[in-house]
Short mmCIF file of C-alpha atoms in Angstrom, two decimals:
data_model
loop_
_atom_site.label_atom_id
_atom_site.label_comp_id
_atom_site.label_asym_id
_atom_site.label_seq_id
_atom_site.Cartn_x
_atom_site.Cartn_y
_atom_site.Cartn_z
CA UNK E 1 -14.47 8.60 19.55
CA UNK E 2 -15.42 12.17 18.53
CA UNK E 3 -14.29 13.67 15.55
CA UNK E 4 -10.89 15.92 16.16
CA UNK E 5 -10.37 19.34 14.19
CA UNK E 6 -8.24 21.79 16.10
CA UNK E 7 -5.08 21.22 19.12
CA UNK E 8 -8.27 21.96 21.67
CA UNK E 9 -10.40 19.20 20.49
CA UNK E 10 -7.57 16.94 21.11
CA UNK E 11 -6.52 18.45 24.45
CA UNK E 12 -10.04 18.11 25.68
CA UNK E 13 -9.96 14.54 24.22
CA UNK E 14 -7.13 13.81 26.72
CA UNK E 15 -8.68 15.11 29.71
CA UNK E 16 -12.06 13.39 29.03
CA UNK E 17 -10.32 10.05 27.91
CA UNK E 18 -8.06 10.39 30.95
CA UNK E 19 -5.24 9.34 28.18
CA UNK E 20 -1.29 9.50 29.72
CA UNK E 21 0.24 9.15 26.32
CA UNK E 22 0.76 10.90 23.81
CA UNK E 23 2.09 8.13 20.89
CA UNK E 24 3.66 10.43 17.61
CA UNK E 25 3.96 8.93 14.48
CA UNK E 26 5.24 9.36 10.68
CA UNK E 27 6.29 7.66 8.24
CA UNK E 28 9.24 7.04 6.84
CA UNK E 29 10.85 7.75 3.30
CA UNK E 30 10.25 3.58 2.36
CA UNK E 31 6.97 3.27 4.02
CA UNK E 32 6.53 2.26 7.51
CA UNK E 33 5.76 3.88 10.45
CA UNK E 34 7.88 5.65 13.28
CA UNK E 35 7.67 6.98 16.69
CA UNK E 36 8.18 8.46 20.05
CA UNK E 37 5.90 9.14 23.14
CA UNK E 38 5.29 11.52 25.18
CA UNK E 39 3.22 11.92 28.73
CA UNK E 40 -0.01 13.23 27.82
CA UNK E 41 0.96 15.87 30.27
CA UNK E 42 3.39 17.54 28.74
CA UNK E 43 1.76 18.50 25.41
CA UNK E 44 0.55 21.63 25.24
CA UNK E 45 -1.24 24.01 22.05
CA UNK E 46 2.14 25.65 21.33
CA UNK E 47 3.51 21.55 20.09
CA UNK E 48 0.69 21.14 17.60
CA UNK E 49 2.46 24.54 15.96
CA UNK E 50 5.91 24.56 16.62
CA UNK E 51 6.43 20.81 16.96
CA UNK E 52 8.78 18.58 18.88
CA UNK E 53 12.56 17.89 17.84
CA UNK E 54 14.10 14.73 16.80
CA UNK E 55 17.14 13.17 14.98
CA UNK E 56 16.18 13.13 11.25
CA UNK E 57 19.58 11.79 10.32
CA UNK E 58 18.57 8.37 12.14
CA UNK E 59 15.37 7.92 9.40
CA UNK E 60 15.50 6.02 6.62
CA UNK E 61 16.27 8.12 2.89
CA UNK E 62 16.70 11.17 4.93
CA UNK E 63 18.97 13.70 6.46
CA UNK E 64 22.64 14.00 7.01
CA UNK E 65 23.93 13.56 10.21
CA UNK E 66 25.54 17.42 9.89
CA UNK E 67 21.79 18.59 9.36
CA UNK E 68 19.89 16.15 11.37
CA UNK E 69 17.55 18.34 13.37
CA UNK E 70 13.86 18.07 12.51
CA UNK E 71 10.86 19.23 13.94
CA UNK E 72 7.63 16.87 14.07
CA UNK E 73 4.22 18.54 14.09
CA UNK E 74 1.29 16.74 15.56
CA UNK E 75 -1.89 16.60 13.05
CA UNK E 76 -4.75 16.94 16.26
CA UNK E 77 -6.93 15.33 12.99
CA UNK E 78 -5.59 12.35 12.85
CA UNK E 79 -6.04 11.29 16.62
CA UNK E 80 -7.04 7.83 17.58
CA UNK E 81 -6.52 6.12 20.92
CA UNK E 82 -4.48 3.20 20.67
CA UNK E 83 -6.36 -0.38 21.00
CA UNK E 84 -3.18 -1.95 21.68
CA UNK E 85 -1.12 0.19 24.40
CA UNK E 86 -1.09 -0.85 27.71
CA UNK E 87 -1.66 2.34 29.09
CA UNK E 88 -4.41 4.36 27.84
CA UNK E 89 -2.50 6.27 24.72
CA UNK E 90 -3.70 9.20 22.01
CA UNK E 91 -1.46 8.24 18.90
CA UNK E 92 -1.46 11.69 16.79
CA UNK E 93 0.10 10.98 12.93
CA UNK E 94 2.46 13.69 12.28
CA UNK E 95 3.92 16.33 9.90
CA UNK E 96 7.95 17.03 8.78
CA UNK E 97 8.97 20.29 9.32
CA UNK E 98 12.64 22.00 9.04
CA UNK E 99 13.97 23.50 12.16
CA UNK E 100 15.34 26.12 10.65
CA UNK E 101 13.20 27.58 7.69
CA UNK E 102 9.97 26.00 9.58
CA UNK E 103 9.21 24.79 6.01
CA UNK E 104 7.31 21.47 5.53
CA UNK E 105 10.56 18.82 4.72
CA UNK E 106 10.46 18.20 0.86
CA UNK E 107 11.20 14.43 1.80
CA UNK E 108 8.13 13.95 3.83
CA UNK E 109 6.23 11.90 1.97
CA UNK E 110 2.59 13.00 3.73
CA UNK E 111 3.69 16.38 2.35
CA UNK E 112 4.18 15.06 -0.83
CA UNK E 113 0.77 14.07 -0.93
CA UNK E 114 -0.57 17.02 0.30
CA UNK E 115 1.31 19.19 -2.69
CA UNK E 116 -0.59 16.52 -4.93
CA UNK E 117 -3.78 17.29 -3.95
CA UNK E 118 -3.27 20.74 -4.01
CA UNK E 119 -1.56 20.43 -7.62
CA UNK E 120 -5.35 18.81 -8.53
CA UNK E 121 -6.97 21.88 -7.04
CA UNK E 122 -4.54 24.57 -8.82
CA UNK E 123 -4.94 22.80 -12.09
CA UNK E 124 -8.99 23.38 -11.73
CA UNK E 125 -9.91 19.76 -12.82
CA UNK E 126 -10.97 19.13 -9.68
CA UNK E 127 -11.15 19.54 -5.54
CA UNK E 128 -11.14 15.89 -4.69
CA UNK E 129 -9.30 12.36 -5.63
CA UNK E 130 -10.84 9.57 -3.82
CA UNK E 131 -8.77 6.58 -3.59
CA UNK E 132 -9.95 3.20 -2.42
CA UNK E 133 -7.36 0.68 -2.02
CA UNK E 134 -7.82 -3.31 -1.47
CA UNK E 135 -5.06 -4.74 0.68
CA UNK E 136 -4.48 -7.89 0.54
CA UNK E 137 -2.39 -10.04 3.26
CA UNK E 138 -1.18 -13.25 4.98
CA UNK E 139 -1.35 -14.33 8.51
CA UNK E 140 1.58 -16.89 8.96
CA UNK E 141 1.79 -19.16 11.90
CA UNK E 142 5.52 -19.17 12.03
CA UNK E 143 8.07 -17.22 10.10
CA UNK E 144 11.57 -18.06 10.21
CA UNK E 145 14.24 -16.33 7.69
CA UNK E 146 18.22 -15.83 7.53
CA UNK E 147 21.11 -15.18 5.46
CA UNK E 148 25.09 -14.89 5.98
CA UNK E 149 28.21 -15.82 4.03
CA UNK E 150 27.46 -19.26 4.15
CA UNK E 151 23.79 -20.17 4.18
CA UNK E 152 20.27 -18.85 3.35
CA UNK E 153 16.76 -19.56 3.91
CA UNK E 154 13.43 -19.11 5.04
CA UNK E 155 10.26 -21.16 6.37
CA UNK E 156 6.83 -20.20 6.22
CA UNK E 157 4.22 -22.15 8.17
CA UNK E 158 0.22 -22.05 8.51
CA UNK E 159 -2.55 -24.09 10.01
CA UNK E 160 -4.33 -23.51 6.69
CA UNK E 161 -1.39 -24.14 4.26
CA UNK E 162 -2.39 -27.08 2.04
CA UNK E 163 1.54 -28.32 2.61
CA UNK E 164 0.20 -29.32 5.68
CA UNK E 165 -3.22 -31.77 4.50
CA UNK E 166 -0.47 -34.43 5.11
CA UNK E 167 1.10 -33.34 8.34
CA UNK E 168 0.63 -35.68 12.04
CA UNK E 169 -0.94 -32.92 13.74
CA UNK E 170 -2.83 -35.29 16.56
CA UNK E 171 -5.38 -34.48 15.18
CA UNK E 172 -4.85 -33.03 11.43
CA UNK E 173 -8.72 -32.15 11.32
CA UNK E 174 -8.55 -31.02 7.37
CA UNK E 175 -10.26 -27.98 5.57
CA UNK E 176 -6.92 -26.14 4.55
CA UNK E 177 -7.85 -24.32 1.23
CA UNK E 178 -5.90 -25.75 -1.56
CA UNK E 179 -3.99 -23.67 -3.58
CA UNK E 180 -5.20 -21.02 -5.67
CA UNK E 181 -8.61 -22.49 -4.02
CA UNK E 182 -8.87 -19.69 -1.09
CA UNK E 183 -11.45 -17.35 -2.37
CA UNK E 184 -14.86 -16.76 -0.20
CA UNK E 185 -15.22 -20.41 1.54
CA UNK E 186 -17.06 -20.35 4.72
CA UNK E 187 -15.32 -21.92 8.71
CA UNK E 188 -14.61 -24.62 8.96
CA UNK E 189 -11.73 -23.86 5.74
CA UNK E 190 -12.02 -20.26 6.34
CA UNK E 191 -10.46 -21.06 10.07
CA UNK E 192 -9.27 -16.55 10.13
CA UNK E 193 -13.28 -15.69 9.95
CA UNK E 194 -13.30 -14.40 13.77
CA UNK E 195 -9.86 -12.83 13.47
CA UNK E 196 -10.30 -10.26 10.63
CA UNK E 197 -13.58 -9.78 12.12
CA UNK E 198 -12.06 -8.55 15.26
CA UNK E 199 -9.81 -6.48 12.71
CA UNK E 200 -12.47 -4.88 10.68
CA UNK E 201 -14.09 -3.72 14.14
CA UNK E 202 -10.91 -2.55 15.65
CA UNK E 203 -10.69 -0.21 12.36
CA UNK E 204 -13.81 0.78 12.54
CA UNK E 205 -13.25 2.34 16.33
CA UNK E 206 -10.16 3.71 15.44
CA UNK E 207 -11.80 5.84 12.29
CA UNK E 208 -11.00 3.40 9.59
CA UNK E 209 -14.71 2.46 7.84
CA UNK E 210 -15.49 -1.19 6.90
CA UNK E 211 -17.03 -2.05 3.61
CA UNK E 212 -16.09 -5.85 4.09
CA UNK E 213 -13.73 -8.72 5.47
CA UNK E 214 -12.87 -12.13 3.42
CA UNK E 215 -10.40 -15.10 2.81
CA UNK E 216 -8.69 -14.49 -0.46
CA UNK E 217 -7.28 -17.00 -3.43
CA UNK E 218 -4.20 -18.69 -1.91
CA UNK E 219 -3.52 -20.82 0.82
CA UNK E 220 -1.71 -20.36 4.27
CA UNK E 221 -4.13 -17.55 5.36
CA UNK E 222 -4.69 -14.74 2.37
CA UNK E 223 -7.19 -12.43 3.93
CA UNK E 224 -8.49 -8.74 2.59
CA UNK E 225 -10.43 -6.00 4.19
CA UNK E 226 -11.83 -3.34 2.06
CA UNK E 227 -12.00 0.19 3.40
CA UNK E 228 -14.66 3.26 2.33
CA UNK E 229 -13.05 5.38 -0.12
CA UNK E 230 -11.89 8.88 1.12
CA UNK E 231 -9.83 11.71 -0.04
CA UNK E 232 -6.30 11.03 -1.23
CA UNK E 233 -4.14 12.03 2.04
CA UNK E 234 -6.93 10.81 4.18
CA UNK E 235 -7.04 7.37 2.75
CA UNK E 236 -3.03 7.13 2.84
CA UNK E 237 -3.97 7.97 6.93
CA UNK E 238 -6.19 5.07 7.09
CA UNK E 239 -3.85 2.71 5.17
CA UNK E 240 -1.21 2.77 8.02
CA UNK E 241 -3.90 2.47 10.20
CA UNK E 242 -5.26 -0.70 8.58
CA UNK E 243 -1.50 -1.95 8.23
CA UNK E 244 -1.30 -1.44 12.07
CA UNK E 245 -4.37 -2.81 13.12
CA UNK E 246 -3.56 -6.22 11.21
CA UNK E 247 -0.54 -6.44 12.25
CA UNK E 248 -0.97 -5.93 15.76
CA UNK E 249 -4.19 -7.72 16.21
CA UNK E 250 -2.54 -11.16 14.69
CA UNK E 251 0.23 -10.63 17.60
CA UNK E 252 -2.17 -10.29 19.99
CA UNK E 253 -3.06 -13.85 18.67
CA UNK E 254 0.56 -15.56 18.47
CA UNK E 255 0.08 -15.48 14.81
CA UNK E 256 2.38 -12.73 12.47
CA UNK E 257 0.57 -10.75 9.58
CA UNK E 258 2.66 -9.82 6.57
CA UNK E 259 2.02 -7.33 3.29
CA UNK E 260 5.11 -8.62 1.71
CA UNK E 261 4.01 -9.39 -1.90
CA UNK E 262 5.09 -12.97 -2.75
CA UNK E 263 5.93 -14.96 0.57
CA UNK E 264 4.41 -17.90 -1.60
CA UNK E 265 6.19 -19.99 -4.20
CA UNK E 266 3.37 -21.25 -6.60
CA UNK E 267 -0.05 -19.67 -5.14
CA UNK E 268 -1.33 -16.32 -5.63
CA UNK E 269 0.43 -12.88 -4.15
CA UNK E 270 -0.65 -9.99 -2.19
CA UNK E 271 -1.76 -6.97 -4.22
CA UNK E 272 -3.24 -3.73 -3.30
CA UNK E 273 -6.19 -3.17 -5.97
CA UNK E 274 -6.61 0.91 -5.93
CA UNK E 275 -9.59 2.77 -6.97
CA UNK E 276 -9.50 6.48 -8.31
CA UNK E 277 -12.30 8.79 -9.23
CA UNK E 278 -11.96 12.83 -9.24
CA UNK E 279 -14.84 15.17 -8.28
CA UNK E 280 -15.37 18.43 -8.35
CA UNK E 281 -18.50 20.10 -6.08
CA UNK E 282 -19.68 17.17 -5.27
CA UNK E 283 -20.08 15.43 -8.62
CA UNK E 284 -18.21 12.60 -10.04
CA UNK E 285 -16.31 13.54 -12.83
CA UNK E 286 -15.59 10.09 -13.95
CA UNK E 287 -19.01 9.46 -14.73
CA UNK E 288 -20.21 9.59 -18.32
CA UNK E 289 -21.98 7.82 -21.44
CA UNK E 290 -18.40 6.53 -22.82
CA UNK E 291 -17.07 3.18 -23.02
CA UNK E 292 -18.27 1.72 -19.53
CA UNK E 293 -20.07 4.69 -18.48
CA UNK E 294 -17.34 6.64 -18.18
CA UNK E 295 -16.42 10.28 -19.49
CA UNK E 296 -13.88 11.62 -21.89
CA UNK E 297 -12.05 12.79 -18.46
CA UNK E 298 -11.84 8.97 -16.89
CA UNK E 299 -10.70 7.57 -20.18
CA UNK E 300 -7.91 10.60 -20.21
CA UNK E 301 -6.39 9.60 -16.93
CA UNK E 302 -6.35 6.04 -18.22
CA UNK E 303 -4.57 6.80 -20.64
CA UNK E 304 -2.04 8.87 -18.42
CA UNK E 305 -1.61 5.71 -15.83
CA UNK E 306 -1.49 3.39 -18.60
CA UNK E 307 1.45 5.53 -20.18
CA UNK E 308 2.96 6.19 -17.36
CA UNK E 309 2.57 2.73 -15.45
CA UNK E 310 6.35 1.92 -15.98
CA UNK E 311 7.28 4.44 -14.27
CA UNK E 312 4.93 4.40 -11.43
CA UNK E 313 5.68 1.01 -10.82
CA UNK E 314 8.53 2.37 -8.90
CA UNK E 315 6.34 3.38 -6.39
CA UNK E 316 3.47 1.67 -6.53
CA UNK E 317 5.60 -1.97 -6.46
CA UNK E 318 9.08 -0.88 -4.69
CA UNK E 319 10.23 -4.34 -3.43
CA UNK E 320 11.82 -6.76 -5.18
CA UNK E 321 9.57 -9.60 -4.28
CA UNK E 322 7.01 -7.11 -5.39
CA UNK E 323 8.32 -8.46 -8.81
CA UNK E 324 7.49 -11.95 -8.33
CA UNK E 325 4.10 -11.46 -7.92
CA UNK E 326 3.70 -9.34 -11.68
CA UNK E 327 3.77 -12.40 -13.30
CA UNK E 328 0.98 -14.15 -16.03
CA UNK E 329 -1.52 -16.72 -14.59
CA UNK E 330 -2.38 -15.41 -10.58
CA UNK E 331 -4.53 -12.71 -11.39
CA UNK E 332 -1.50 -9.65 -10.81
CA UNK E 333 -2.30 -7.99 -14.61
CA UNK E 334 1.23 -7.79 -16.33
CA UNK E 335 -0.17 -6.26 -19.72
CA UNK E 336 -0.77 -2.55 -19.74
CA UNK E 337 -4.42 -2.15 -21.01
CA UNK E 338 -7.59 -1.35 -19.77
CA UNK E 339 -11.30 -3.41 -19.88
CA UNK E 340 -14.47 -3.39 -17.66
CA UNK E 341 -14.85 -6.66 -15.62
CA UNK E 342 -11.42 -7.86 -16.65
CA UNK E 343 -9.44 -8.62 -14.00
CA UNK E 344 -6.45 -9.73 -16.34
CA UNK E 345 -6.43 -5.43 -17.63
CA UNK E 346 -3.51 -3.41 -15.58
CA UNK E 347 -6.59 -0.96 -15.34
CA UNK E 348 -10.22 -2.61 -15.04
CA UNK E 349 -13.89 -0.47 -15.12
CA UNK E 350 -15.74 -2.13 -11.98
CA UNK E 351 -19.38 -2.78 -13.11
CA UNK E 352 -20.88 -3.81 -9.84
CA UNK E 353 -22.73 -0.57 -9.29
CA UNK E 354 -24.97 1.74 -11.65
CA UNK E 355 -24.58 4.43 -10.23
CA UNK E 356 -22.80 7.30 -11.04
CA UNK E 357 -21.27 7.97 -7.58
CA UNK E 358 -19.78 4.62 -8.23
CA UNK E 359 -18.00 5.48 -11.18
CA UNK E 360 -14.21 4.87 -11.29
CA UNK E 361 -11.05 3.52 -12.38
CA UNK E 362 -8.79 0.37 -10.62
CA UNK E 363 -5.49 0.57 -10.94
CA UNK E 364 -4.45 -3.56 -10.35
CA UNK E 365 -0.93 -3.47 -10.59
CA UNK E 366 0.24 -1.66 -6.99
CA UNK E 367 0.87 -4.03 -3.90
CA UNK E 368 0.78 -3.00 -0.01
CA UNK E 369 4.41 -2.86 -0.22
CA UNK E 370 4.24 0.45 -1.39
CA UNK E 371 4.53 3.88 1.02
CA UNK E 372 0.85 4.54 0.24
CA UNK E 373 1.43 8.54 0.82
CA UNK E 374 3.87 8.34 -2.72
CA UNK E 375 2.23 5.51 -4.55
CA UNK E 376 -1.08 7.44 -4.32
CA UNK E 377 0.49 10.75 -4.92
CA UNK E 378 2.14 9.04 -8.15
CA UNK E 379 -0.87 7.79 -9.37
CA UNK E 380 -2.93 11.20 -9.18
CA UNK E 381 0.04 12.92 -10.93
CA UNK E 382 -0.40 10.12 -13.85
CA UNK E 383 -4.04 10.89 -14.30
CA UNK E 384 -4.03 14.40 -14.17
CA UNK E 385 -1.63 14.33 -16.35
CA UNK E 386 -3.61 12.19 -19.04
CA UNK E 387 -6.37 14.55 -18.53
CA UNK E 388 -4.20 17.15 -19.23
CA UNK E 389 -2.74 15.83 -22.23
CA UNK E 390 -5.89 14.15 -23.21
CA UNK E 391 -3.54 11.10 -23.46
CA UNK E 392 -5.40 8.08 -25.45
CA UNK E 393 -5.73 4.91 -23.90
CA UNK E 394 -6.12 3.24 -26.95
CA UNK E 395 -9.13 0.14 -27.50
CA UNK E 396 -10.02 -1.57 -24.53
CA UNK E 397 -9.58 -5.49 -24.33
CA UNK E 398 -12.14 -7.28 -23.11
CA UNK E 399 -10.86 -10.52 -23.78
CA UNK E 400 -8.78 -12.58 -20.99
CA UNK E 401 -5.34 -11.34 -21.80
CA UNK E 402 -3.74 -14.43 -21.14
CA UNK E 403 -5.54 -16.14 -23.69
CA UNK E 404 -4.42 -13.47 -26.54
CA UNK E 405 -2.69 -15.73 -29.75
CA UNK E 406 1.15 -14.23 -29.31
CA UNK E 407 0.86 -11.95 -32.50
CA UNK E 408 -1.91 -9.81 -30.66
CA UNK E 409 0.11 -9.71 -27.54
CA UNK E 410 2.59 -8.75 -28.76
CA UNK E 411 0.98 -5.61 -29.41
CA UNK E 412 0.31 -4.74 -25.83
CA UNK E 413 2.71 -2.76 -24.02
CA UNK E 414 3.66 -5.02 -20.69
CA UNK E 415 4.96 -4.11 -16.91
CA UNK E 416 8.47 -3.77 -15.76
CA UNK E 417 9.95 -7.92 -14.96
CA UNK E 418 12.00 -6.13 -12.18
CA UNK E 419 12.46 -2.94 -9.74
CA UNK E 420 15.39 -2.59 -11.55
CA UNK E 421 13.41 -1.58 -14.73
CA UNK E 422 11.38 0.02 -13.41
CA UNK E 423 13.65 2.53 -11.39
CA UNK E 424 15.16 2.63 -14.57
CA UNK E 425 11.89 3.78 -16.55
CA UNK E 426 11.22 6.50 -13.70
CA UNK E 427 14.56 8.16 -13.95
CA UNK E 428 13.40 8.34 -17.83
CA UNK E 429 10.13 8.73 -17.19
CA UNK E 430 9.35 11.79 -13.93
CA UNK E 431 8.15 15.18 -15.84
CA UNK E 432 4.80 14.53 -14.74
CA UNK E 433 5.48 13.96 -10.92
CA UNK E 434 7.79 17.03 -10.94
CA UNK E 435 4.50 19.30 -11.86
CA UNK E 436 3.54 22.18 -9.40
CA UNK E 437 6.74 20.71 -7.65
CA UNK E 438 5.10 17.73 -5.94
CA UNK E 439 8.20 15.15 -6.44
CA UNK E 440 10.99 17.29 -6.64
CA UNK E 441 14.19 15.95 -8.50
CA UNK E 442 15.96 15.30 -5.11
CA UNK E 443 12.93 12.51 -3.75
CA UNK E 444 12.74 11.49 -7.20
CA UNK E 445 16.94 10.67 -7.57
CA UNK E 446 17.02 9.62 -3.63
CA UNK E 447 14.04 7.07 -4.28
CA UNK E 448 15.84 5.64 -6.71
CA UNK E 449 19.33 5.20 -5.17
CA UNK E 450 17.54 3.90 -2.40
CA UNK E 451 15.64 1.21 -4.36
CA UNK E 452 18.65 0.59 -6.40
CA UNK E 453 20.40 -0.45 -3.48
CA UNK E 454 17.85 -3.35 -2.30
CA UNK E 455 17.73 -4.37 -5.97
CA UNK E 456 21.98 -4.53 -5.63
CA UNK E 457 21.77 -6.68 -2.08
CA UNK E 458 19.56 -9.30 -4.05
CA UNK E 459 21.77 -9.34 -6.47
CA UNK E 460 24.61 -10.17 -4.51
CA UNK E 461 23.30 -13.05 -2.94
CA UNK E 462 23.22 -16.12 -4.24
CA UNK E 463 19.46 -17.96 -4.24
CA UNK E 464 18.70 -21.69 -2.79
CA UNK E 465 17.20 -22.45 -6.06
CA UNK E 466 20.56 -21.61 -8.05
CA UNK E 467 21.85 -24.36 -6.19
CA UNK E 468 19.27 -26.93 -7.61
CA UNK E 469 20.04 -25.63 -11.59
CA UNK E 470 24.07 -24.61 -10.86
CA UNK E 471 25.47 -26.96 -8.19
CA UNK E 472 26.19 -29.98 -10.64
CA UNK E 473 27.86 -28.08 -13.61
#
C-alpha cells in the first residue's frame, strides 16, 4: 500500500482500493485499542480536521459523564487496510480532541507522546528518539478463567506445553519444548514456525517492518517478533499494530494470543525488551569511545532511567502479574544497573553490531502490558532528563548479577516487588515527566488511582495457593 500524508492521499486510497469502511481507532487511557466505523462514503476532508463525536465518558480513565463529548480526529498517516475485516476496510488511528476548546485532550495518551517528542526537540538535544521494542507473547490453545464469592481459577492449555509430554492424545507425537528449554529450536518442537510467519508478513503489508520471527524460552508457545526501529510516536503506532496482528491472526487459527506478563507458574514471562538511541541530523548521538562505545550523552540517560526506573515502572510494568515476572532467575533483570552483553543488567549495551548507527541503550525491565504511547513517553522523559542532569550511572557490572556474594548486592539498588510500590515511587518520584508539561499532574494522579484500584481488587481476593499454606491452620 502507498505511503499516506495528507486527508487526499487517503481519500484517493479509498476510491482506488474500492474500501466501504472506514474502521477509527485510539487507544485508551490503560492501553488497548477502541473503535467505531464508518461507510467509507461518508468521510469527507472536513472529518480529518474537525473530527467525529463520541461519548468520552464511556472510555476507560477518562471523562465525566457531565463532560463526555469528545471529538476524534482521523491521522490520514496512519492508514492501513484491514487484513482481517470482512469487507474491504481503511482502519485510520486517531487523535483526542475537546469539543469545545478544539484542544488536543491532555488524557490522550498519543498526545502525550507527541508533547514528548516535541519536549526532546525544544530542549535542543535532539530531533529524534528511536525506540525498538521486543514483544514477547504466548499463543494458548485454550484459556479458561473465573472468579466469584465462592470459587476461583484458571486453566491454560497448549499443544506445546511440556505438562502435556504425558497426556493420551491418540497420538501424543512429542517435541513440546521443556521448560525454560524454548529458545530458537527448529519444527518439529517449534510446531508455531508457519504461524508467526504468516504474522511477520501480515505486518509487513500493513506498514509494520520485520527484522525477525522466533520461539522464545518457555513452553506452551512463547513466540517474539522484532520490529525496525522508528521514531518514538511512530513505533507506539506500530506496536498496536503488531498487538493486533497477533492477536487476530491466532483467532483466525482457533488458537488465542496473549501479552499478559506471567500466564506461567515456573517458566519464563513475557517482556518487552526496548531499545533507545537519540539523534540529531541524522547522526547517532549515542555513539562514542566510552564504556561500550558509547558517549558521555548515552551513559547520561542511563543514568536518568536507572534513577528513575522505580518510578517508570509504573508505566512501563502496570499490571499486577506484570510483578510476577520481575523476579531473580528467568532472565526479567530485577537489579537496577547497567552492563554490555548482560542480560541480567535492568539496562544492557547490545554488542552485536559495530557500527555506530547501531549504537544504543535496552531498557529490559518493561513488558507488553504497558500502553506503549506512555511507557515510551516515560522512558524518553527519564533520559533526557539524565542528560540534562548529567545523572551518573555509576560502574557498570559485567558480572551475572545473580551470582553477586549478598554483601555486593546489596549494594545495588533493585526494582519495585509490586505495582503497588511502584505507583507509590511515581507519586514521589514525577518532576521529570511533568517537564515542558508532557504528563501533567492530572494523568499522573489519575494513572495512579487507576492502577491503585487493580492492585486493591487483587488484594481482595483470596488466591488458590493460600488455600494450600492457610486451609489447615
Amino acid at each position: 500500500m502507498k505511503e499516506l500524508k495528507t486527508a487526499s492521499d487517503a481519500l484517493a486510497l479509498i476510491k482506488e482500493e474500492k474500501v466501504e469502511v472506514i474502521d477509527l481507532r485510539f487507544i485508551d487511557f490503560p492501553g488497548i485499542w477502541q473503535h467505531f466505523s464508518v461507510p467509507a462514503r461518508s468521510l469527507d476532508v472536513d472529518d480529518f480536521e474537525g473530527g467525529l463525536g463520541f461519548d468520552g465518558s464511556s472510555i476507560r480513565g477518562w471523562q465525566s459523564i457531565n463532560e463526555s463529548d469528545m471529538l476524534i480526529v482521523p491521522d490520514p498517516t496512519t492508514g492501513f487496510i484491514d487484513p482481517f475485516m470482512a469487507r474491504k476496510t481503511l482502519v485510520v488511528i486517531c487523535d483526542i480532541r475537546d469539543p469545545i476548546t478544539g484542544e488536543d485532550y491532555t488524557r490522550d495518551p498519543r498526545h502525550i507522546a507527541r508533547k514528548a517528542e516535541s519536549y526532546l526537540q525544544s530542549t535542543g538535544i535532539g530531533d529524534t528518539a528511536f525506540f525498538g521494542p521486543e514483544a514477547e507473547f504466548f499463543i494458548f490453545d485454550d484459556i479458561r478463567f473465573d472468579q466469584n464469592e465462592h470459587s476461583g481459577y484458571f486453566f491454560i492449555d497448549s499443544e506445546e506445553g511440556a505438562w502435556n509430554s504425558g497426556n493420551d492424545e491418540q497420538p501424543n507425537l512429542g517435541y513440546k519444548p521443556r521448560y525454560k528449554e524454548g529458545y530458537f529450536p527448529v519444527p518439529p518442537t517449534d510446531s508455531l514456525h508457519d504461524l508467526r510467519s504468516e504474522m511477520m508478513l501480515i505486518m509487513d503489508e500493513i506498514g509494520v517492518p520485520v527484522e525477525a520471527q522466533h520461539h522464545e524460552v518457555a513452553t506452551g508457545g512463547q513466540g517474539e517478533i522484532d520490529m525496525r526501529f522508528a521514531p518514538m510516536v511512530e513505533m507506539a503506532d506500530r506496536m498496536m499494530k503488531y498487538k493486533y496482528v497477533v492477536k487476530n491472526t491466532a483467532r483466525r487459527y482457533n488458537k488465542t494470543a496473549t501479552f499478559m506478563p506471567k500466564p506461567l507458574f515456573n517458566d519464563n514471562g513475557t517482556g518487552m525488551h526496548t531499545h533507545l538511541s537519540i539523534w540529531n541530523g541524522g547522526e547517532n548521538l549515542f555513539a562514542g569511545d566510552g564504556y561500550a562505545g558509547l558517549s558521555e550523552m548515552a551513559l547520561h540517560a542511563i543514568g536518568g532511567i536507572l534513577r528513575h526506573a522505580p518510578a517508570l515502572l509504573a508505566f512501563t510494568n502496570p499490571s499486577t502479574n506484570s510483578y510476577k515476572r520481575l523476579v531473580p532467575g528467568y532472565e526479567a533483570p530485577v537489579n537496577l544497573a547497567y552492563s554490555r552483553r548482560n542480560r541480567s543488567a535492568a539496562v544492557r549495551i547490545p554488542m552485536y553490531f559495530t557500527s555506530p548507527k547501531a549504537k544504543r541503550a535496552e531498557f529490559r525491565c518493561p513488558d507488553p502490558s504497558c500502553n506503549p504511547y506512555l511507557a515510551f513517553a516515560a522512558l524518553l522523559m527519564a533520559a533526557v532528563d539524565g542528560i540534562m542532569t548529567k545523572a551518573d550511572p555509576g560502574e557498570p557490572l559485567d558480572r551475572d548479577l545473580y551470582d553477586l556474594p549478598p554483601e555486593e548486592l546489596a549494594t545495588v539498588p533493585t526494582t519495585p516487588a509490586s505495582l503497588r510500590e511502584a505507583l507509590e515511587r511515581l507519586d514521589g518520584d514525577h518532576e521529570f515527566l511533568t517537564k515542558g508539561d508532557v504528563f501533567t499532574d492530572d494523568v499522573i494522579e489519575t494513572w495512579i488511582d487507576y492502577k491503585a484500584n487493580e492492585a486493591q481488587e487483587m488484594d481482595l481476593r483470596p488466591h488458590p495457593w493460600e488455600f494450600h499454606l492457610y486451609y489447615d491452620i
